[in-house]
Amino acid sequence: MTTTELAAAREGMRGLKGKNVLVTGGTSGIGQAIAVRFAEHGANVAINYLRDPSEAAETEGQVHACVAKVRQEGVRDVVVGADVSKEDEVERMVAQAIEELGGVDVLVNNAGIQVSCPSHELSSEDFDKVLAVNLRGSFLCAREAIRHFLAEEKPGSIVNISSVHQLIPKPSYLGYSVSKGGMMNLTRTLALEYAGQGIRVNGVGPGATVTPINRAWIDDPVKREQVTSHIPIPRAGDSDEMAGVVAFLASDDAAYITGQTIFVDGGLTLFADFREPWSSE
Ligand code: NAP
């Protein structure tokens, strides 16, 4: 590395140092990696968690682990509890992050859930629950962040964590597919609506990533092999590989990018079944 490159590396990604970032679902998996990555770039982070840490030993451990990693970077941090599907809790969470960090510049809508069930057996409650967290929750958080950006007359950035299932249908995960499909137009519509006010809205679409949401296959070598056999870069991704792209989209290096979803998926959205030309002689 040249001295200029070294100096740039120490500075971190352009425009992130000193910024305040709110990450929903920030204590686990991809969200935790995102919170830590922003801290590494010198940004202060508000880490949202769902369950009351004092009531859930697992969550308490995750919150502490995330906060400890963030504090290693010497930035400021705030831990904010809220169920993102609940309007009053989102309003309180964003207000708390603004008050305790002194404003918010970047929102990462990462919290997400999925329910597996054949669609003809899916209850309306389970369908609504997934939409409420993944899509309504992202809307509510985005609305509160945008209100703040507009009130302060300052630029802002929102990154929505979508999925390859924004594009690829996922049978037996109807609510999830619909929520991530909807996220594309959440991203694009907000991007168009607020581009003139300096607010950028983008998405990151992870492919199969090693996180707790995938405990069904990550620790089973046979199932894991089955998953990776469908991926052109033949392995699962890790949370850190998602975090880098989220940080890029929020940084000044992406100042001219809005309304886009970048798929970080090892080529999963390239229709891997066409690796061999089976449809013509
Ligand atoms: P994860 O480890 O299960 O993390 C999900 C996070 O969302 C957890 O921190 C969870 O909190 C939080 N959460 C759930 N419901 C919430 C609510 N109502 N309010 C606030 N927070 C809530 O899974 P992940 O893989 O990191 O998923 C993160 C995002 O990536 C999701 O949007 C997911 O759809 C997307 N994604 C993941 C993959 C993948 O292969 N892993 C692929 C494509 C897209 P608790 O831990 O307290 O429940």
Coordinates of C-alpha atoms and ligand atoms in Angstrom, one line a residue:
M1 CA 0.0 0.0 0.0
T2 CA 1.2 3.5 -0.8
T3 CA 1.1 6.1 2.0
T4 CA -1.9 7.8 0.4
E5 CA -3.7 4.5 0.3
L6 CA -2.8 3.8 3.9
A7 CA -4.0 7.3 5.0
A8 CA -7.3 6.7 3.1
A9 CA -7.7 3.2 4.7
R10 CA -7.2 4.7 8.2
E11 CA -9.8 7.4 7.4
G12 CA -12.4 4.7 6.6
M13 CA -15.1 4.9 3.9
R14 CA -15.7 8.5 2.8
G15 CA -18.2 10.5 4.7
L16 CA -19.0 8.0 7.5
K17 CA -16.7 9.3 10.2
G18 CA -18.8 11.1 12.9
K19 CA -22.1 10.2 11.2
N20 CA -24.9 8.7 13.4
V21 CA -26.4 5.4 12.2
L22 CA -29.5 3.6 13.4
V23 CA -29.6 -0.2 12.6
T24 CA -32.8 -2.1 13.3
G25 CA -32.4 -5.7 14.4
G26 CA -28.8 -4.7 15.2
T27 CA -27.9 -7.3 17.8
S28 CA -27.8 -10.4 15.6
G29 CA -26.5 -11.7 12.2
I30 CA -26.3 -9.2 9.4
G31 CA -27.5 -6.3 11.6
Q32 CA -24.7 -6.8 14.1
A33 CA -22.1 -6.9 11.3
I34 CA -23.5 -3.7 9.9
A35 CA -23.4 -1.9 13.3
V36 CA -19.8 -3.0 13.8
R37 CA -18.8 -2.1 10.3
F38 CA -20.1 1.5 10.7
A39 CA -18.3 1.8 14.0
E40 CA -15.1 0.7 12.3
H41 CA -15.6 3.6 9.9
G42 CA -15.9 6.0 12.8
A43 CA -19.7 6.3 12.8
N44 CA -21.7 6.4 16.0
V45 CA -24.4 3.7 16.1
A46 CA -27.8 3.2 17.7
I47 CA -28.4 -0.5 17.9
N48 CA -32.1 -1.6 17.9
Y49 CA -33.1 -4.8 19.6
L50 CA -36.5 -6.4 19.8
R51 CA -36.7 -8.4 23.0
D52 CA -36.0 -7.0 26.5
P53 CA -32.5 -8.2 27.2
S54 CA -33.3 -8.8 30.8
E55 CA -36.0 -11.2 29.8
A56 CA -34.0 -13.1 27.2
A57 CA -30.5 -14.4 28.1
E58 CA -29.7 -15.0 24.4
T59 CA -30.6 -11.5 23.5
E60 CA -28.7 -10.1 26.4
G61 CA -25.6 -11.9 25.3
Q62 CA -26.1 -10.6 21.7
V63 CA -26.6 -7.0 22.8
H64 CA -23.5 -7.1 25.0
A65 CA -21.4 -8.8 22.3
C66 CA -22.5 -6.1 19.7
V67 CA -22.0 -3.2 22.1
A68 CA -18.6 -4.5 23.1
K69 CA -17.4 -4.8 19.5
V70 CA -18.8 -1.3 18.7
R71 CA -17.0 0.2 21.8
Q72 CA -13.7 -1.2 20.6
E73 CA -13.8 1.4 17.9
G74 CA -14.2 4.2 20.4
V75 CA -17.4 5.6 18.9
R76 CA -20.6 6.5 20.8
D77 CA -23.3 3.9 21.0
V78 CA -27.0 3.8 22.1
V79 CA -29.0 0.6 22.6
V80 CA -32.7 1.2 21.7
G81 CA -35.4 -1.4 22.2
A82 CA -38.5 -1.4 19.9
D83 CA -40.7 -3.7 17.9
V84 CA -40.4 -2.2 14.5
S85 CA -43.9 -3.3 13.5
K86 CA -45.4 -1.0 16.2
E87 CA -45.8 2.6 15.3
D88 CA -45.5 4.1 18.8
E89 CA -42.4 2.0 19.5
V90 CA -40.7 3.1 16.3
E91 CA -41.5 6.8 17.0
R92 CA -40.0 6.4 20.5
M93 CA -36.9 4.5 19.1
V94 CA -36.1 7.1 16.5
A95 CA -36.6 10.0 18.9
Q96 CA -34.4 8.3 21.5
A97 CA -31.6 7.7 18.9
I98 CA -31.8 11.3 17.7
E99 CA -31.7 12.6 21.3
E100 CA -28.9 10.4 22.6
L101 CA -26.7 10.6 19.5
G102 CA -27.5 14.2 18.6
G103 CA -29.3 13.3 15.3
V104 CA -29.5 10.5 12.8
D105 CA -27.9 10.6 9.4
V106 CA -28.3 7.0 8.3
L107 CA -31.0 4.4 8.8
V108 CA -30.5 0.7 8.1
N109 CA -33.8 -1.2 7.9
N110 CA -32.4 -4.6 8.7
A111 CA -35.0 -6.3 11.1
G112 CA -36.7 -9.2 9.4
I113 CA -38.5 -12.4 10.0
Q114 CA -39.8 -15.3 8.0
V115 CA -42.5 -18.0 8.4
S116 CA -42.4 -21.3 6.5
C117 CA -45.7 -22.8 5.6
P118 CA -47.4 -24.0 2.4
S119 CA -49.3 -21.0 1.1
H120 CA -52.7 -22.8 1.2
E121 CA -52.2 -23.5 4.9
L122 CA -50.8 -20.1 5.8
S123 CA -52.9 -18.2 8.4
S124 CA -53.7 -14.6 7.8
E125 CA -52.0 -13.8 11.2
D126 CA -48.7 -15.3 10.1
F127 CA -48.9 -13.5 6.7
D128 CA -49.7 -10.2 8.4
K129 CA -46.9 -10.7 11.0
V130 CA -44.2 -11.1 8.4
L131 CA -45.5 -8.1 6.4
A132 CA -45.8 -6.0 9.6
V133 CA -42.1 -6.5 10.6
N134 CA -40.4 -6.6 7.2
L135 CA -42.4 -4.1 5.2
R136 CA -44.5 -2.0 7.5
G137 CA -41.7 -1.8 10.0
S138 CA -39.3 -0.5 7.3
F139 CA -41.8 2.0 6.2
L140 CA -42.4 3.3 9.7
C141 CA -38.7 3.6 10.4
A142 CA -38.1 5.3 7.0
R143 CA -40.9 7.7 7.6
E144 CA -39.5 8.8 11.0
A145 CA -36.0 9.1 9.6
I146 CA -37.2 11.2 6.6
R147 CA -39.2 13.5 8.9
H148 CA -36.0 14.1 10.9
F149 CA -33.9 14.7 7.8
L150 CA -36.5 17.2 6.4
A151 CA -37.0 19.0 9.7
E152 CA -33.2 19.4 10.1
E153 CA -32.9 20.3 6.3
K154 CA -30.0 17.9 6.1
P155 CA -29.1 15.0 3.7
G156 CA -29.8 11.5 4.8
S157 CA -29.4 7.9 3.7
I158 CA -31.6 4.9 4.1
V159 CA -30.4 1.3 3.3
N160 CA -33.1 -1.4 3.2
I161 CA -32.0 -4.9 3.7
S162 CA -34.0 -6.8 1.2
S163 CA -33.2 -10.3 -0.2
V164 CA -32.7 -12.2 -3.4
H165 CA -36.4 -13.0 -2.8
Q166 CA -37.1 -9.4 -3.9
L167 CA -36.7 -11.0 -7.3
I168 CA -36.8 -14.8 -6.9
P169 CA -40.2 -16.3 -5.7
K170 CA -39.9 -18.4 -2.5
P171 CA -42.6 -21.0 -2.3
S172 CA -43.8 -21.8 1.2
Y173 CA -42.5 -18.3 2.3
L174 CA -45.3 -16.2 0.8
G175 CA -45.2 -13.4 3.4
Y176 CA -41.5 -13.2 3.1
S177 CA -41.5 -13.0 -0.7
V178 CA -44.2 -10.5 -0.8
S179 CA -42.5 -8.3 1.8
K180 CA -39.2 -8.3 0.0
G181 CA -40.9 -7.7 -3.4
G182 CA -42.7 -4.8 -1.7
M183 CA -39.4 -3.5 -0.4
M184 CA -38.2 -2.9 -3.9
N185 CA -40.9 -0.3 -4.5
L186 CA -40.5 1.1 -1.0
T187 CA -36.9 1.7 -1.9
R188 CA -37.6 3.1 -5.4
T189 CA -40.6 5.2 -4.5
L190 CA -38.9 6.9 -1.5
A191 CA -35.8 7.4 -3.5
L192 CA -37.7 9.2 -6.2
E193 CA -39.8 11.2 -3.8
Y194 CA -36.9 12.6 -1.8
A195 CA -34.0 12.7 -4.2
G196 CA -34.4 16.5 -4.5
Q197 CA -34.0 16.9 -0.8
G198 CA -30.7 15.1 -0.6
I199 CA -32.1 11.9 0.8
R200 CA -30.9 8.7 -0.8
V201 CA -32.7 5.3 -0.4
N202 CA -31.1 2.1 -1.6
G203 CA -31.3 -1.6 -0.9
V204 CA -29.0 -4.5 -0.3
G205 CA -30.3 -8.0 -1.3
P206 CA -28.4 -10.7 0.5
G207 CA -28.3 -14.2 -0.8
A208 CA -27.9 -17.3 1.4
T209 CA -26.0 -15.9 4.4
V210 CA -24.7 -17.6 7.5
T211 CA -26.8 -16.1 10.3
P212 CA -29.3 -17.4 13.0
I213 CA -32.2 -17.0 10.6
N214 CA -30.8 -20.0 8.6
R215 CA -30.1 -22.3 11.6
A216 CA -32.2 -24.9 9.6
W217 CA -29.2 -25.6 7.3
I218 CA -26.0 -23.9 8.4
D219 CA -25.0 -26.6 10.8
D220 CA -26.1 -29.5 8.7
P221 CA -23.4 -30.4 6.2
V222 CA -25.8 -32.2 3.8
K223 CA -28.4 -29.4 3.8
R224 CA -25.6 -26.8 3.5
E225 CA -24.2 -28.5 0.5
Q226 CA -27.6 -28.6 -1.1
V227 CA -27.9 -24.8 -0.6
T228 CA -24.4 -24.0 -1.9
S229 CA -24.9 -26.2 -5.0
H230 CA -27.4 -23.6 -6.3
I231 CA -24.9 -20.7 -5.9
P232 CA -22.6 -19.8 -8.8
I233 CA -19.9 -18.7 -6.3
P234 CA -20.3 -22.1 -4.5
R235 CA -20.6 -21.1 -0.8
A236 CA -22.9 -19.2 1.5
G237 CA -22.1 -15.5 2.2
D238 CA -21.2 -14.1 5.6
S239 CA -22.7 -11.1 7.4
D240 CA -19.5 -9.1 6.9
E241 CA -19.8 -9.3 3.2
M242 CA -23.3 -7.7 3.4
A243 CA -22.0 -5.0 5.9
G244 CA -19.4 -3.7 3.5
V245 CA -21.9 -3.0 0.8
V246 CA -24.3 -1.3 3.2
A247 CA -21.5 1.0 4.4
F248 CA -20.6 1.8 0.8
L249 CA -24.2 2.7 -0.1
A250 CA -24.4 5.0 3.0
S251 CA -21.0 6.6 2.2
D252 CA -20.1 9.6 0.0
D253 CA -18.7 7.1 -2.5
A254 CA -22.3 6.3 -3.3
A255 CA -23.4 9.9 -3.4
Y256 CA -24.9 9.6 -6.9
I257 CA -26.6 6.2 -6.3
T258 CA -30.3 6.1 -5.3
G259 CA -33.2 3.8 -5.7
Q260 CA -31.0 0.8 -6.4
T261 CA -30.8 -2.6 -4.8
I262 CA -27.4 -4.3 -4.9
F263 CA -27.6 -8.1 -4.7
V264 CA -24.8 -9.6 -2.6
D265 CA -25.5 -13.1 -3.5
G266 CA -22.6 -15.0 -5.1
G267 CA -24.6 -14.8 -8.3
L268 CA -27.8 -16.4 -7.0
T269 CA -29.9 -14.0 -9.1
L270 CA -28.1 -15.1 -12.3
F271 CA -30.4 -18.1 -12.8
A272 CA -27.8 -20.7 -12.0
D273 CA -29.9 -23.4 -13.7
F274 CA -28.7 -21.9 -17.0
R275 CA -25.0 -22.6 -16.2
E276 CA -25.4 -25.4 -18.7
P277 CA -27.4 -24.4 -21.8
W278 CA -30.3 -26.9 -21.3
S279 CA -33.0 -25.0 -23.2
S280 CA -31.5 -25.2 -26.7
E281 CA -29.4 -27.7 -28.7
Ligands
NAP1 P1 -31.4 -12.8 12.2 O1 -30.0 -13.1 12.8 O2 -32.5 -13.6 12.6 O3 -31.6 -11.2 12.5 C1 -32.9 -10.6 12.4 C2 -32.9 -9.5 13.4 O4 -34.2 -8.8 13.3 C3 -32.8 -10.0 14.9 O5 -31.9 -9.1 15.6 C4 -34.2 -9.9 15.4 O6 -34.3 -9.7 16.8 C5 -34.7 -8.7 14.6 N1 -36.1 -8.5 14.7 C6 -37.1 -9.5 14.3 N2 -38.3 -9.0 14.5 C7 -38.2 -7.7 14.9 C8 -39.1 -6.7 15.3 N3 -40.4 -6.9 15.2 N4 -38.6 -5.5 15.7 C9 -37.2 -5.3 15.8 N5 -36.3 -6.2 15.5 C10 -36.8 -7.4 15.0 O7 -31.4 -12.8 10.7 P2 -30.4 -12.1 9.5 O8 -30.1 -13.2 8.6 O9 -29.3 -11.4 10.2 O10 -31.5 -11.1 8.9 C11 -31.3 -9.8 8.7 C12 -32.0 -9.3 7.5 O11 -31.4 -9.9 6.3 C13 -33.5 -9.7 7.4 O12 -34.2 -8.6 6.9 C14 -33.5 -10.8 6.4 O13 -34.7 -10.9 5.8 C15 -32.4 -10.4 5.5 N6 -31.8 -11.5 4.7 C16 -31.1 -12.5 5.3 C17 -30.6 -13.6 4.5 C18 -29.9 -14.7 5.1 O14 -29.6 -15.7 4.4 N7 -29.5 -14.7 6.4 C19 -30.9 -13.6 3.2 C20 -31.6 -12.5 2.6 C21 -32.1 -11.5 3.4 P3 -34.3 -10.9 17.8 O15 -33.0 -11.6 17.6 O16 -34.5 -10.3 19.1 O17 -35.5 -11.8 17.3

